[in-house]
Each structure stands twice: as C-alpha cells, then as structure tokens.
C-alpha cells in the first residue's frame, strides 16, 4: 500500500490524505477492514512537512478521526480507529488523546474494545489518574465486574500511591456494592495517610468528609459527628465539613456550629443558606431572622444567584408581591442568572408568564436549562403537549447533568391523560445513561441518607415526588 501511495505521487496524480482516508472508508464499507487499515497507515503522513511536530500530526489526525467517526448504523469506526492508532503511535503519552479514543470506542465499540484500549492507555500513562478511573468505571458499570474494577484500582494506587481521587474511587466502589467494612477500612487508612499536595496533614478534607457522610449513611451519627469535628479542626476552611456537623446536630448546637463556620468560611453561600433555613424551619418560621442572615450573606458574597434565590423563595412563602420586588433587585445584580429568570416566570401571574418567558430567553445565558424547563412547564400548563416535550428534551440536551430537568420531564410524561409507558421508559433510560448529579431538588433527593444507595432511576422518581411539593403552573 505504501508503494501505491508513492507510485501515484511519482506519476503526477497524487491524492491527498483526506482522499486516501475516503478510500479507506470505502474499503470499510465494502467489508475490507484490513485494506482500510493499511491505507490509513500508508497515507497518514501525507500533507505534513519536517516542521510539523508529533503533536501537530496527532492533532490533525484526531480531527480526521472525528470527521470519519460514524453516525449510528453507518460505517466509519474501523477508519476512525485506524486514524486514532496512528495518532497514539506518535503521541503515546498524550492523556487527552487516549480519552478521545476511549470516547470513540465507548460510542461505537464493545465493552472489550474500551477495556483493551484503556488498559493500554494506563501502561503508557501510569500517572494519569483519569485513565485509571475510566478503566475501573468501565469494568464496574459496563461489564458489571466489581472484582476486575477492584484490581484496576489496586494497580492504580500502586502507580499513584498518594492519589486522593483513586482512594475515593475505591471507597465509592466498595460502598455502592455494600462492602461497608471495606469502605470504612479504606477511609480509616486514608485519614491517617498523606496525599499529594497535602504534605504534613492526615488525609484530605474530602477524605474526612466522605468518612463522616458514609458513617451517617450507615446509621452511626455519633461517629460521623466526631469524624466531621476532627476533620473540621484539621481543615477549617472546608465548608462542607461544617455543613455535615450542623446536619448532625440539634438546632441550637447547629446554630453555634454555623456561627463558627461563617467566621471560618464567610464566602461560602451554602453555609449562609443553611443558617437561614435553620431559622425558617419548623413551626417558628422566623422570616425576619432568616432575611437578616441572607442580607448579610450578600455583603460577603455579592452577585450570588443562589443567595438571591433563597431569599426570594422564602419571601414567596409569605407574599408573592414582596418576592417579586426582591427578585427585580436580584435580576439587576445578576442579569444573566437563569435560575432567577426561571423563578421570575413561575412567580408571575398567569397572564404575564408568557411575556416573562420571552424576557428570560432573551437575557439569560444561552440554552440555560432552568429557563428552558420553565418554558416547557408553561407549554405543559397550556396543554401543548408536543411543544412541552420538545422543550424538556431541549433542556436535557443543553445540560444532561441537571437532574431537575429529567425529573420535570418524567412528571410531565406520567401526568398525561393517557400516559405512554414507552415515553416514560425512554426518559428513565436516557436519565440513567446521563447520570445527572446536580439540581436543587435532585441533590436534595440524592443526598438524603435514606436514599444513599438508590440507583439513578429511583433517585429520578424521588426527585419527581419532591417537585410535586413545589409551586405548580
């Protein structure tokens, strides 16, 4: 094949690299995979000169591979794989290149193809934590091979002895497969160890936090509180350890903990919100005190959409007009915050909601998922089913990690006059693939200790149940 490429060039009828790759694709379509690979190998260097570095060549080849990567049901995977092989041969230490190749295999190859590629990747890049974690996740989630994932993580830790990410991945594997004793033992060892970037300290802030959270999930609140306190003393600027302590304490003790926390971490909105909610919770509902906390918070953390949102939602519990006035101030300070615009749509009287949605789409950041969901809910309220469905789909495409969008979509499909089980199943399946982790209500469901080991599908339904308690359009 190399002679053919050279012969054509010498005869005065040369073909460029892209043309040869197109011929390789044709060979793949005709069923000649070996010929396809041979053409790619022979023609890959065409179009480069002596000034082009290995990195330049690899970058061009990746662009070629992405162009030939097949659409669903069409050929191209053999061609793309062969082009990636050329790039990896000249840049075997490029972590991003291995990740791109793995993404291609995950989309078009088998589980064994992905596993084989990632095993090669970690041989060339043994200090690349992300590649080890990808390999372990593939073994665990795609092949359901927990033992194999455990072996990979053991090898990863041998190559990266002070890696927090690898230790916490091992803890996650053990805890989610309900090997609780193993998980606790790993965390106990980690709390006594030094990690990269944390010389001279025992463990890391995340290790101490994960320890406390796991103990809480296992029904050991006293141990969890003790660990959170010890970790907080070691890492006083890590606000999550303060939050865990407050969540494990009765209100009066939690108040004192949050007071100390805000002195240590005054720019953590989550601490201010937790302190305000503590005042607004229960039968007392001290709105004046909660309002004062959030006003002070905005001094320390200006232009924070989440702080404004919390204040607006608290005011809305008492008066929509007061809430809308506060929201107007919020939008002056945070004019592109989708979460505030979405709330503005919901709080408007019915007759003004459509106009408000136009403003939101104009001023919020492009494709903001919260605004998109609010518009979908408007169409739903107007019984424009296909429009609503299209906007829910648009929201999850814009940000698949935003769990609340999936939960709203599920509620929409379930509450149709004639619910379509296939539509509901499609939302559940797509959400499972996306594995969302964020969203105001999604996180509330996912972080509830009672839901600790529930799969994504059940968290989706739990979140949908929480949404039923919110203001409906």
Coordinates of C-alpha atoms in Angstrom, one line a residue:
X1 CA 0.0 0.0 0.0
X2 CA 2.9 2.4 0.8
X3 CA 4.2 1.7 -2.7
X4 CA 0.8 2.5 -4.3
X5 CA 0.8 5.9 -2.4
X6 CA 4.3 6.7 -3.5
X7 CA 3.7 5.5 -7.1
X8 CA 0.7 7.8 -7.5
X9 CA 2.6 10.7 -6.2
X10 CA 5.5 10.0 -8.6
X11 CA 3.2 9.6 -11.6
X12 CA 2.0 13.2 -11.2
X13 CA -1.5 12.2 -10.0
X14 CA -1.2 12.4 -6.2
X15 CA -4.0 12.1 -3.8
X16 CA -4.0 14.0 -0.5
X17 CA -4.5 12.5 2.9
X18 CA -8.2 13.2 3.0
X19 CA -8.8 11.5 -0.3
X20 CA -6.9 8.4 0.8
X21 CA -8.9 8.3 4.0
X22 CA -12.1 8.5 2.0
X23 CA -10.8 5.4 0.0
X24 CA -10.2 3.7 3.3
X25 CA -13.7 4.4 4.3
X26 CA -14.9 2.9 1.1
X27 CA -12.9 -0.2 1.7
X28 CA -14.5 -0.5 5.2
X29 CA -18.0 -0.1 3.6
X30 CA -17.1 -2.9 1.2
X31 CA -16.0 -5.2 4.0
X32 CA -12.2 -5.0 3.5
X33 CA -11.2 -3.8 7.0
X34 CA -7.5 -4.9 6.7
X35 CA -7.2 -2.9 3.5
X36 CA -8.8 0.1 5.2
X37 CA -6.2 0.0 8.0
X38 CA -3.4 -0.4 5.5
X39 CA -4.5 2.6 3.5
X40 CA -4.6 4.8 6.7
X41 CA -1.2 3.6 7.8
X42 CA 0.3 4.3 4.4
X43 CA -1.3 7.7 3.8
X44 CA -1.3 9.1 7.3
X45 CA 1.9 11.2 6.8
X46 CA 0.8 12.9 3.7
X47 CA 0.4 16.7 3.9
X48 CA 3.0 17.2 6.7
X49 CA 6.5 18.6 6.4
X50 CA 9.6 18.5 8.5
X51 CA 8.5 21.4 10.6
X52 CA 5.4 19.6 11.9
X53 CA 5.9 18.1 15.3
X54 CA 4.4 14.8 16.6
X55 CA 1.9 16.9 18.5
X56 CA 0.9 18.7 15.2
X57 CA 0.4 15.4 13.4
X58 CA -1.6 13.8 16.2
X59 CA -3.9 16.9 16.4
X60 CA -4.6 16.7 12.7
X61 CA -5.2 13.0 12.8
X62 CA -7.7 13.4 15.7
X63 CA -9.6 16.0 13.6
X64 CA -9.6 13.4 10.8
X65 CA -10.8 10.6 13.0
X66 CA -13.6 12.7 14.4
X67 CA -14.7 13.6 10.9
X68 CA -14.8 9.9 9.9
X69 CA -16.4 8.8 13.1
X70 CA -19.6 7.1 12.1
X71 CA -23.2 8.1 12.6
X72 CA -25.5 5.5 14.1
X73 CA -25.7 2.5 11.8
X74 CA -23.1 3.7 9.3
X75 CA -19.6 2.5 8.6
X76 CA -16.5 4.5 9.8
X77 CA -15.5 3.0 13.1
X78 CA -12.6 0.9 11.5
X79 CA -11.3 4.0 9.7
X80 CA -11.6 6.3 12.8
X81 CA -9.9 3.6 14.9
X82 CA -7.0 3.2 12.5
X83 CA -6.5 7.0 12.4
X84 CA -6.5 7.1 16.2
X85 CA -4.0 4.3 16.2
X86 CA -1.6 6.5 14.1
X87 CA -2.0 9.4 16.5
X88 CA -1.4 7.2 19.5
X89 CA 1.7 5.7 17.9
X90 CA 3.4 9.1 17.7
X91 CA 1.9 10.6 21.0
X92 CA 1.5 7.7 23.4
X93 CA 1.9 9.9 26.4
X94 CA -1.0 12.2 25.5
X95 CA -3.7 11.7 28.1
X96 CA -6.4 13.7 26.2
X97 CA -5.7 11.7 23.1
X98 CA -6.3 8.4 24.9
X99 CA -9.5 9.9 26.4
X100 CA -10.8 10.8 22.9
X101 CA -10.0 7.4 21.6
X102 CA -11.8 5.8 24.6
X103 CA -14.9 8.0 24.0
X104 CA -15.0 6.9 20.4
X105 CA -14.8 3.2 21.5
X106 CA -17.4 3.7 24.1
X107 CA -19.8 5.1 21.5
X108 CA -19.1 2.6 18.7
X109 CA -17.1 -0.3 20.1
X110 CA -17.7 -3.2 22.5
X111 CA -17.0 -3.2 26.2
X112 CA -13.9 -5.3 25.5
X113 CA -12.7 -2.7 23.0
X114 CA -12.9 0.0 25.6
X115 CA -11.3 -2.1 28.2
X116 CA -8.4 -3.1 25.9
X117 CA -7.8 0.5 24.9
X118 CA -7.8 1.8 28.5
X119 CA -5.5 -1.0 29.7
X120 CA -3.0 0.1 27.0
X121 CA -3.6 3.7 28.0
X122 CA -2.5 3.2 31.6
X123 CA 0.6 1.3 30.5
X124 CA 1.7 4.4 28.6
X125 CA 0.4 7.0 31.1
X126 CA 0.6 5.3 34.5
X127 CA 0.4 8.6 36.4
X128 CA -2.8 9.7 34.7
X129 CA -5.4 9.2 37.4
X130 CA -8.3 9.9 35.0
X131 CA -7.4 7.0 32.7
X132 CA -7.2 4.6 35.7
X133 CA -10.6 5.8 36.9
X134 CA -12.1 5.5 33.4
X135 CA -10.8 1.9 33.2
X136 CA -12.2 1.0 36.6
X137 CA -15.6 2.6 35.9
X138 CA -15.8 0.7 32.6
X139 CA -15.1 -2.6 34.4
X140 CA -17.7 -1.9 37.1
X141 CA -20.6 -0.2 35.3
X142 CA -20.4 -1.6 31.8
X143 CA -19.1 -5.1 32.5
X144 CA -20.5 -5.5 36.0
X145 CA -17.1 -6.8 37.0
X146 CA -16.6 -5.5 40.6
X147 CA -13.6 -7.7 41.2
X148 CA -12.0 -6.5 38.0
X149 CA -12.6 -2.9 38.9
X150 CA -11.1 -3.5 42.3
X151 CA -7.9 -5.0 40.7
X152 CA -7.6 -2.0 38.4
X153 CA -7.9 0.4 41.4
X154 CA -5.3 -1.5 43.3
X155 CA -2.9 -1.3 40.3
X156 CA -3.7 2.4 40.0
X157 CA -2.9 3.0 43.7
X158 CA 0.4 1.2 43.2
X159 CA 1.3 3.6 40.4
X160 CA -0.1 6.6 42.3
X161 CA 0.5 5.9 45.9
X162 CA -0.7 9.4 47.1
X163 CA -3.7 9.9 45.0
X164 CA -6.9 11.1 46.7
X165 CA -9.0 10.5 43.6
X166 CA -8.1 6.8 43.4
X167 CA -8.6 6.2 47.1
X168 CA -12.1 7.8 47.0
X169 CA -13.0 5.9 43.8
X170 CA -12.1 2.7 45.7
X171 CA -14.3 3.8 48.6
X172 CA -17.2 4.5 46.2
X173 CA -16.8 1.1 44.6
X174 CA -16.9 -0.7 48.0
X175 CA -19.7 1.4 49.5
X176 CA -22.0 1.2 46.5
X177 CA -21.6 -2.5 46.3
X178 CA -22.4 -2.6 50.0
X179 CA -18.9 -3.8 51.1
X180 CA -19.2 -1.4 54.0
X181 CA -16.4 -2.8 56.1
X182 CA -14.0 -2.5 53.2
X183 CA -15.1 1.1 52.6
X184 CA -14.7 2.1 56.2
X185 CA -11.3 0.4 56.4
X186 CA -10.1 2.3 53.3
X187 CA -11.2 5.6 54.7
X188 CA -9.7 4.9 58.1
X189 CA -6.3 4.2 56.4
X190 CA -6.8 7.3 54.2
X191 CA -7.4 9.5 57.2
X192 CA -4.0 8.5 58.6
X193 CA -2.1 8.9 55.3
X194 CA -0.5 11.8 53.5
X195 CA -1.7 12.6 50.0
X196 CA -0.1 14.5 47.1
X197 CA -0.4 18.3 47.7
X198 CA -1.3 17.8 51.4
X199 CA 2.1 17.1 53.0
X200 CA 2.2 17.2 56.7
X201 CA -1.6 16.6 57.2
X202 CA -3.5 13.5 57.9
X203 CA -5.8 12.7 55.0
X204 CA -7.5 15.4 53.0
X205 CA -10.7 17.5 53.6
X206 CA -12.6 15.3 51.1
X207 CA -11.4 12.1 52.8
X208 CA -12.7 13.3 56.2
X209 CA -15.9 14.5 54.7
X210 CA -16.6 11.2 52.8
X211 CA -15.8 9.4 56.1
X212 CA -18.4 11.4 58.0
X213 CA -21.0 11.0 55.3
X214 CA -20.6 7.3 55.0
X215 CA -20.9 6.8 58.7
X216 CA -24.0 8.9 58.7
X217 CA -25.5 6.7 55.9
X218 CA -24.6 3.6 57.9
X219 CA -26.6 4.8 60.9
X220 CA -23.7 5.9 63.0
X221 CA -24.4 9.6 63.6
X222 CA -22.3 10.0 66.7
X223 CA -19.2 8.6 64.9
X224 CA -20.0 10.7 61.9
X225 CA -20.2 13.9 64.0
X226 CA -16.9 13.0 65.8
X227 CA -15.1 12.5 62.5
X228 CA -16.6 15.7 61.0
X229 CA -15.4 17.7 64.0
X230 CA -11.9 16.2 63.9
X231 CA -11.7 16.8 60.1
X232 CA -13.1 20.4 60.6
X233 CA -10.3 21.1 63.1
X234 CA -7.7 20.0 60.5
X235 CA -9.4 21.7 57.6
X236 CA -11.3 24.7 59.0
X237 CA -11.7 26.4 55.6
X238 CA -13.5 23.4 54.0
X239 CA -17.1 24.4 54.4
X240 CA -18.6 21.0 53.7
X241 CA -17.3 19.6 56.9
X242 CA -19.0 22.4 58.8
X243 CA -22.3 21.6 57.0
X244 CA -22.0 17.9 57.9
X245 CA -21.6 18.8 61.5
X246 CA -24.6 21.1 61.5
X247 CA -26.8 18.5 59.8
X248 CA -25.9 16.0 62.6
X249 CA -26.7 18.4 65.5
X250 CA -29.9 19.6 67.2
X251 CA -30.9 23.1 66.1
X252 CA -29.3 25.0 69.0
X253 CA -25.9 23.3 68.5
X254 CA -26.2 23.6 64.7
X255 CA -26.7 27.3 65.2
X256 CA -23.5 27.6 67.1
X257 CA -21.6 25.4 64.6
X258 CA -22.8 27.5 61.7
X259 CA -21.8 30.7 63.5
X260 CA -18.3 29.4 63.8
X261 CA -18.4 28.1 60.3
X262 CA -19.3 31.5 58.9
X263 CA -16.3 33.1 60.6
X264 CA -14.0 30.5 59.0
X265 CA -15.7 30.4 55.6
X266 CA -17.6 33.7 55.1
X267 CA -17.7 33.4 51.4
X268 CA -19.5 30.0 51.2
X269 CA -23.1 30.6 50.1
X270 CA -24.1 27.2 51.3
X271 CA -23.3 28.0 54.9
X272 CA -25.4 31.2 54.8
X273 CA -28.3 29.3 53.2
X274 CA -28.1 26.6 55.8
X275 CA -28.1 29.2 58.6
X276 CA -31.1 30.9 57.1
X277 CA -33.0 27.7 56.6
X278 CA -32.4 26.8 60.2
X279 CA -34.2 30.0 61.3
X280 CA -37.0 29.5 58.8
X281 CA -37.7 25.8 59.5
X282 CA -40.2 24.3 61.9
X283 CA -43.2 26.0 63.5
X284 CA -41.3 29.2 64.4
X285 CA -40.6 30.2 60.8
X286 CA -38.5 33.3 61.8
X287 CA -38.5 35.0 58.5
X288 CA -37.1 38.2 59.9
X289 CA -34.0 36.4 61.2
X290 CA -33.6 34.4 58.0
X291 CA -33.9 37.6 56.0
X292 CA -31.3 39.3 58.0
X293 CA -28.9 36.4 57.6
X294 CA -29.3 36.4 53.8
X295 CA -28.9 40.1 53.6
X296 CA -25.6 39.9 55.5
X297 CA -24.6 37.0 53.2
X298 CA -25.0 39.2 50.1
X299 CA -22.5 41.6 51.6
X300 CA -19.9 38.9 51.9
X301 CA -20.9 37.1 48.6
X302 CA -22.2 39.8 46.2
X303 CA -23.8 38.8 42.9
X304 CA -24.6 35.3 44.1
X305 CA -27.7 34.0 42.3
X306 CA -28.2 31.2 44.8
X307 CA -28.3 33.6 47.8
X308 CA -30.8 35.8 46.0
X309 CA -32.9 32.7 45.0
X310 CA -33.1 31.5 48.6
X311 CA -34.2 34.9 49.8
X312 CA -36.9 35.2 47.0
X313 CA -38.3 31.7 47.7
X314 CA -38.5 32.4 51.5
X315 CA -40.4 35.7 50.8
X316 CA -42.7 33.9 48.3
X317 CA -43.8 31.6 51.2
X318 CA -45.4 34.8 52.7
X319 CA -46.1 37.2 49.9
X320 CA -45.7 36.9 46.1
X321 CA -45.6 40.7 45.7
X322 CA -42.7 41.1 48.1
X323 CA -40.9 38.1 46.5
X324 CA -41.3 39.7 43.0
X325 CA -40.0 43.0 44.2
X326 CA -36.9 41.3 45.7
X327 CA -36.5 39.3 42.5
X328 CA -36.4 42.5 40.5
X329 CA -33.4 43.6 42.6
X330 CA -31.8 40.2 42.2
X331 CA -32.1 40.4 38.4
X332 CA -30.4 43.9 38.4
X333 CA -27.4 42.4 40.2
X334 CA -27.4 39.1 38.3
X335 CA -29.0 39.9 35.0
X336 CA -28.0 36.6 33.2
X337 CA -28.8 34.1 36.0
X338 CA -31.1 31.5 34.5
X339 CA -32.2 30.3 37.9
X340 CA -33.6 33.7 38.8
X341 CA -35.3 34.2 35.4
X342 CA -36.9 30.7 35.7
X343 CA -38.2 31.7 39.2
X344 CA -39.5 35.0 37.7
X345 CA -41.6 33.1 35.2
X346 CA -43.1 30.9 37.9
X347 CA -43.9 33.8 40.3
X348 CA -45.6 36.0 37.6
X349 CA -49.4 35.9 37.5
X350 CA -50.6 33.6 34.7
X351 CA -51.3 36.4 32.2
X352 CA -47.8 37.8 32.4
X353 CA -45.9 34.5 32.3
X354 CA -45.5 34.3 28.5
X355 CA -44.0 37.8 28.3
X356 CA -41.7 37.0 31.2
X357 CA -40.5 33.8 29.5
X358 CA -39.6 35.9 26.4
X359 CA -37.5 38.2 28.7
X360 CA -35.9 35.2 30.2
X361 CA -34.9 33.6 26.9
X362 CA -33.5 37.0 25.8
X363 CA -31.5 37.9 28.9
X364 CA -30.4 34.6 30.5
X365 CA -27.3 32.7 29.3
X366 CA -27.9 30.9 26.0
X367 CA -29.6 27.4 26.4
X368 CA -29.9 27.8 30.2
X369 CA -31.6 24.6 31.3
X370 CA -33.6 26.1 34.1
X371 CA -35.1 28.7 31.8
X372 CA -35.7 26.0 29.2
X373 CA -37.5 23.8 31.8
X374 CA -39.7 26.8 32.9
X375 CA -40.7 27.4 29.3
X376 CA -41.5 23.7 28.9
X377 CA -43.7 23.9 32.0
X378 CA -45.6 26.8 30.5
X379 CA -46.4 24.8 27.4
X380 CA -47.4 21.9 29.7
X381 CA -49.8 24.2 31.6
X382 CA -51.3 25.3 28.3
X383 CA -51.8 21.6 27.3
X384 CA -49.4 22.0 24.3
X385 CA -48.0 18.5 24.8
X386 CA -45.7 18.2 21.8
X387 CA -44.2 21.7 22.4
X388 CA -43.7 20.9 26.1
X389 CA -42.0 17.6 25.3
X390 CA -39.7 19.3 22.8
X391 CA -38.6 21.9 25.3
X392 CA -38.0 19.3 28.1
X393 CA -35.8 17.4 25.6
X394 CA -34.0 20.6 24.7
X395 CA -33.3 21.2 28.4
X396 CA -31.7 17.8 29.0
X397 CA -29.6 18.2 25.8
X398 CA -28.4 21.5 27.0
X399 CA -27.2 20.1 30.3
X400 CA -27.6 16.3 30.9
X401 CA -26.2 16.8 34.4
X402 CA -29.1 18.9 35.5
X403 CA -31.2 16.3 37.3
X404 CA -34.2 18.5 37.9
X405 CA -34.9 18.8 34.2
X406 CA -35.1 15.0 33.9
X407 CA -37.5 14.8 36.9
X408 CA -39.8 17.5 35.5
X409 CA -39.8 15.7 32.2
X410 CA -40.7 12.4 34.0
X411 CA -43.6 14.1 35.8
X412 CA -44.8 15.6 32.6
X413 CA -44.9 12.2 30.9
X414 CA -46.5 10.5 33.9
X415 CA -49.3 13.1 34.2
X416 CA -50.6 12.9 30.7
X417 CA -54.3 11.9 30.3
X418 CA -53.1 8.7 28.7
X419 CA -49.6 8.1 29.9
X420 CA -47.4 6.4 27.4
X421 CA -45.3 3.8 29.2
X422 CA -42.7 3.8 26.3
X423 CA -42.2 7.6 26.7
X424 CA -41.8 7.2 30.5
X425 CA -39.3 4.4 30.0
X426 CA -37.4 6.4 27.4
X427 CA -36.9 9.3 29.9
X428 CA -35.8 6.8 32.6
X429 CA -33.3 5.1 30.3
X430 CA -31.9 8.4 29.0
X431 CA -31.5 9.7 32.5
X432 CA -29.8 6.6 33.6
X433 CA -27.2 7.0 30.8
X434 CA -26.7 10.7 31.7
X435 CA -26.2 10.0 35.4
X436 CA -27.1 13.6 36.5
X437 CA -25.6 14.9 39.7
X438 CA -26.9 18.5 40.1
X439 CA -30.1 20.3 40.5
X440 CA -31.7 21.9 43.6
X441 CA -34.2 19.1 44.1
X442 CA -32.1 16.3 42.6
X443 CA -29.4 16.9 45.2
X444 CA -31.9 17.0 48.0
X445 CA -33.1 13.5 47.0
X446 CA -29.7 12.1 46.2
X447 CA -28.1 13.3 49.5
X448 CA -30.9 12.1 51.7
X449 CA -29.3 9.4 53.8
X450 CA -32.3 7.2 53.3
X451 CA -31.6 7.3 49.5
X452 CA -27.9 6.6 49.9
X453 CA -27.6 3.5 47.7
X454 CA -30.5 4.0 45.3
X455 CA -29.8 3.8 41.6
X456 CA -30.2 6.8 39.3
X457 CA -33.7 5.6 38.2
X458 CA -35.0 5.6 41.7
X459 CA -33.4 9.0 42.5
X460 CA -35.2 10.3 39.4
X461 CA -38.6 9.2 40.9
X462 CA -37.7 10.5 44.3
X463 CA -36.9 13.9 42.8
X464 CA -40.1 13.9 40.8
X465 CA -42.0 13.3 44.1
X466 CA -40.2 16.4 45.6
X467 CA -41.2 18.5 42.6
X468 CA -44.8 17.8 43.4
X469 CA -44.4 19.9 46.5
X470 CA -43.2 23.0 44.6
X471 CA -45.4 25.7 43.1
X472 CA -47.2 24.4 40.0
X473 CA -48.1 26.5 36.9

